[in-house]
Amino acid sequence: MHFTSEQRLDDGVLEREFTLGEIPGILWTPGSASAPAPLILLGHPGGLHKMYSRLAARARQSAAEGFAAATIELPGSGDRPRSAAAEQARADLHRALEAGEPVDDEIVDRLVLPLVEKAVPEWQTTLDSLLSLPEIGGPVGYSGGVISIGTRLAVVEPRISAAVLFAGSFVPRTMFEEARQVTIPLHVLLQWDDRGNDRQAALDLFDAFGSKEKTLHANMGGHTGVPQFAGDAAAQFFTRHLS
Amino acid sequence: MHFTSEQRLDDGVLEREFTLGEIPGILWTPGSASAPAPLILLGHPGGLHKMYSRLAARARQSAAEGFAAATIELPGSGDRPRSAAAEQARADLHRALEAGEPVDDEIVDRLVLPLVEKAVPEWQTTLDSLLSLPEIGGPVGYSGGVISIGTRLAVVEPRISAAVLFAGSFVPRTMFEEARQVTIPLHVLLQWDDRGNDRQAALDLFDAFGSKEKTLHANMGGHTGVPQFAGDAAAQFFTRHLS
């Protein structure tokens, strides 16, 4: 992990860009911390530059609660090399949505499963590096989309002890079986009128999660319209489980 | 409204039992209030004595936020005269549930619609009396089940400006049309694995509500197992909307 830039934000939070091999990322740590901070991994749909302002806002809210937060670019997004197969799957998805057709499982599988296969080990390698920093301790939470990445991480990565999952992307059928294996506390966010999302699949996935503590928060406002109070509730979930 | 008893609880909250005609009720007011308090009407499934400890806990949490809280006995419950038709409908419902059969709409209509017809005007009369007390001002919220009563109140009673609705009871088909007329902010609680409830109907009702701000919080724990953090989130909703 190489830090490539560093700036102190106006609320005292230290923001550092890094690269981990070819993967760019950003780490935010609280301005004042007497002990190693718990860590929240910030998931997103890809495109660090495009997502920066929303990610930084989530990170700063986390830092105000005493948490470090980190994110990395997704495979095939931002400045990372494109995958022709993923681009084709994305185009096929958009074509189906624009035509108002049901989205074939086969398209979802082609789009999401290779992404999960590539992204999850990258998150785990990132976690190795982050936890070796003296200013970062544990426990660790995952927050965000892509929900299939969060689900797989919750199954295979024992260092993640709680997750806020954003149910805003299509879910391959095989993920429902993986969801049954999840046991950590979950806080699932669903935008009820998210036109580019399959609401019933999100509800089915919530039902499938094996966790004894799981909460679904559904709100209005479209895909990007998560209300401030819903973000606050997600932050409270982490305060309960990671503090 | 005649107060029949009065006691000061250990947190300073004043608890007064009252009767309004033949309807018994309880009013809780904060220990120290410099101005008339906002009011939360506490709905419940009937049986003030049986429900007392849970109602008092909700009232004391509300009082800690500066709210008065009040509840009345439902028609046909507690010490109030039974309705033979309602008792028959309740027996028919339990028979269907115990047999694992789907519950006929006709049974739900017989059980719920007359209750809504009787209970809603009683809540409105109670509200008249409560708002005439100098220690109670506004705004007013409704919190609890029976969800059809809360839905009707939200439609017909303009003094209610926000509601926490507990989706834990069967919903007559006609209520879905009424739900579309609701416009106040809503916070809907659903116990996901509530065996005596129709989850899909609860989701359909949430979908039907016309409110621009509506939030669904689904949790595990069965009908009576609403987690403490879900109660806290409902309290925060009222703090946002009634303070």
Coordinates of N, CA and C in Angstrom, one line a residue, chain A residues 154 160-165 179-189 205-217 233-242, chain B residues 190-193 217-222 225-233:
Chain A
A154 N -19.3 -11.1 3.5 CA -19.8 -11.4 4.8 C -19.7 -13.0 5.0
I160 N -14.9 -9.3 9.0 CA -16.0 -8.4 8.9 C -17.1 -8.8 9.9
S161 N -17.4 -8.0 10.8 CA -18.3 -8.4 11.9 C -19.7 -7.8 11.8
A162 N -19.9 -6.8 10.9 CA -21.3 -6.3 10.7 C -21.3 -5.6 9.3
A163 N -22.5 -5.6 8.7 CA -22.5 -5.0 7.4 C -23.8 -4.2 7.1
V164 N -23.7 -3.0 6.5 CA -24.8 -2.3 5.9 C -24.8 -2.5 4.5
L165 N -25.8 -3.2 4.0 CA -25.8 -3.6 2.5 C -26.9 -2.7 1.8
A179 N -26.4 -16.1 0.7 CA -27.0 -15.3 1.7 C -27.4 -16.1 2.9
R180 N -27.9 -17.3 2.7 CA -28.3 -18.2 3.8 C -27.1 -18.5 4.8
Q181 N -25.9 -18.3 4.2 CA -24.7 -18.6 5.1 C -24.2 -17.4 5.9
V182 N -24.8 -16.3 5.6 CA -24.4 -15.1 6.4 C -25.0 -15.1 7.8
T183 N -24.1 -14.8 8.8 CA -24.6 -14.9 10.1 C -24.3 -13.6 10.9
I184 N -23.6 -12.6 10.3 CA -23.3 -11.4 11.0 C -24.5 -10.5 11.0
P185 N -24.5 -9.5 12.0 CA -25.6 -8.5 12.0 C -25.7 -7.7 10.7
L186 N -26.8 -7.6 10.1 CA -27.0 -6.9 8.8 C -28.0 -5.7 9.0
H187 N -27.7 -4.7 8.2 CA -28.6 -3.5 8.1 C -28.8 -3.3 6.6
V188 N -29.9 -3.6 6.1 CA -30.1 -3.6 4.6 C -30.9 -2.3 4.2
L189 N -30.4 -1.6 3.3 CA -31.1 -0.4 2.8 C -31.7 -0.6 1.4
L205 N -33.8 -11.5 -1.1 CA -32.5 -11.7 -0.5 C -32.5 -11.4 1.0
F206 N -33.2 -10.3 1.4 CA -33.3 -10.0 2.8 C -33.9 -11.2 3.5
D207 N -34.9 -11.8 3.0 CA -35.5 -13.0 3.6 C -34.5 -14.1 3.7
A208 N -33.6 -14.3 2.7 CA -32.7 -15.4 2.7 C -31.5 -15.3 3.7
F209 N -31.1 -14.1 4.0 CA -30.0 -13.9 4.9 C -30.1 -14.7 6.2
G210 N -29.1 -15.5 6.6 CA -29.2 -16.3 7.7 C -29.0 -15.6 9.1
S211 N -28.7 -14.3 9.0 CA -28.4 -13.6 10.2 C -29.6 -13.6 11.2
K212 N -29.3 -13.7 12.5 CA -30.3 -13.6 13.5 C -30.7 -12.2 13.7
E213 N -29.8 -11.3 13.6 CA -30.1 -9.8 13.6 C -30.0 -9.3 12.2
K214 N -31.1 -9.0 11.6 CA -31.1 -8.4 10.3 C -32.3 -7.4 10.2
T215 N -32.0 -6.2 9.7 CA -33.0 -5.1 9.6 C -33.1 -4.6 8.2
L216 N -34.3 -4.4 7.7 CA -34.5 -3.8 6.4 C -35.0 -2.4 6.6
H217 N -34.4 -1.4 6.0 CA -34.9 0.0 6.0 C -35.2 0.3 4.6
A233 N -29.3 6.4 10.5 CA -29.6 5.1 11.1 C -28.6 4.0 10.8
A234 N -28.0 4.1 9.6 CA -27.0 3.1 9.3 C -25.7 3.4 10.1
A235 N -25.4 4.7 10.3 CA -24.3 5.0 11.2 C -24.5 4.5 12.6
Q236 N -25.8 4.6 13.1 CA -26.1 4.1 14.5 C -25.9 2.6 14.6
F237 N -26.2 1.9 13.5 CA -26.0 0.5 13.4 C -24.6 0.1 13.7
F238 N -23.7 0.8 13.0 CA -22.2 0.6 13.2 C -21.8 1.0 14.6
T239 N -22.3 2.1 15.1 CA -21.9 2.4 16.4 C -22.3 1.3 17.4
R240 N -23.5 0.7 17.2 CA -23.9 -0.4 18.1 C -23.0 -1.6 18.0
H241 N -22.5 -1.9 16.7 CA -21.8 -3.1 16.5 C -20.3 -3.0 16.5
L242 N -19.8 -1.9 16.2 CA -18.3 -1.8 16.0 C -17.6 -1.0 17.1
Chain B
L190 N -42.4 -3.5 10.8 CA -42.8 -4.9 10.4 C -41.9 -5.9 11.1
Q191 N -42.5 -6.8 11.8 CA -41.8 -8.0 12.3 C -41.8 -9.1 11.2
W192 N -40.6 -9.3 10.6 CA -40.5 -10.1 9.4 C -41.0 -11.5 9.5
D193 N -40.8 -12.1 10.7 CA -41.2 -13.5 10.9 C -42.3 -13.6 11.9
H217 N -39.3 -0.3 8.4 CA -38.3 -0.9 9.2 C -38.8 -2.4 9.5
A218 N -38.1 -3.3 8.9 CA -38.4 -4.7 9.1 C -37.3 -5.4 10.0
N219 N -37.8 -6.1 11.0 CA -36.8 -6.7 12.0 C -37.2 -8.1 12.3
M220 N -36.3 -8.9 12.8 CA -36.6 -10.2 13.3 C -37.1 -10.2 14.7
G221 N -37.6 -11.3 15.2 CA -37.9 -11.4 16.6 C -39.4 -11.7 16.9
G222 N -40.2 -12.0 15.9 CA -41.5 -12.3 16.1 C -42.4 -11.2 16.5
G225 N -41.4 -9.2 19.5 CA -40.0 -9.1 19.7 C -39.4 -7.9 19.0
V226 N -40.1 -6.8 18.9 CA -39.5 -5.5 18.3 C -38.2 -5.2 19.1
P227 N -37.1 -5.1 18.4 CA -35.8 -4.9 19.1 C -35.8 -3.4 19.7
Q228 N -35.1 -3.3 20.8 CA -34.9 -2.0 21.4 C -34.5 -0.9 20.4
F229 N -33.5 -1.3 19.5 CA -33.0 -0.3 18.6 C -34.1 0.2 17.6
A230 N -35.1 -0.7 17.3 CA -36.2 -0.3 16.4 C -37.2 0.6 17.1
G231 N -37.4 0.4 18.4 CA -38.1 1.4 19.2 C -37.4 2.7 19.3
D232 N -36.1 2.7 19.4 CA -35.4 3.9 19.4 C -35.5 4.7 18.1
A233 N -35.5 4.0 17.0 CA -35.6 4.6 15.7 C -37.0 5.2 15.5

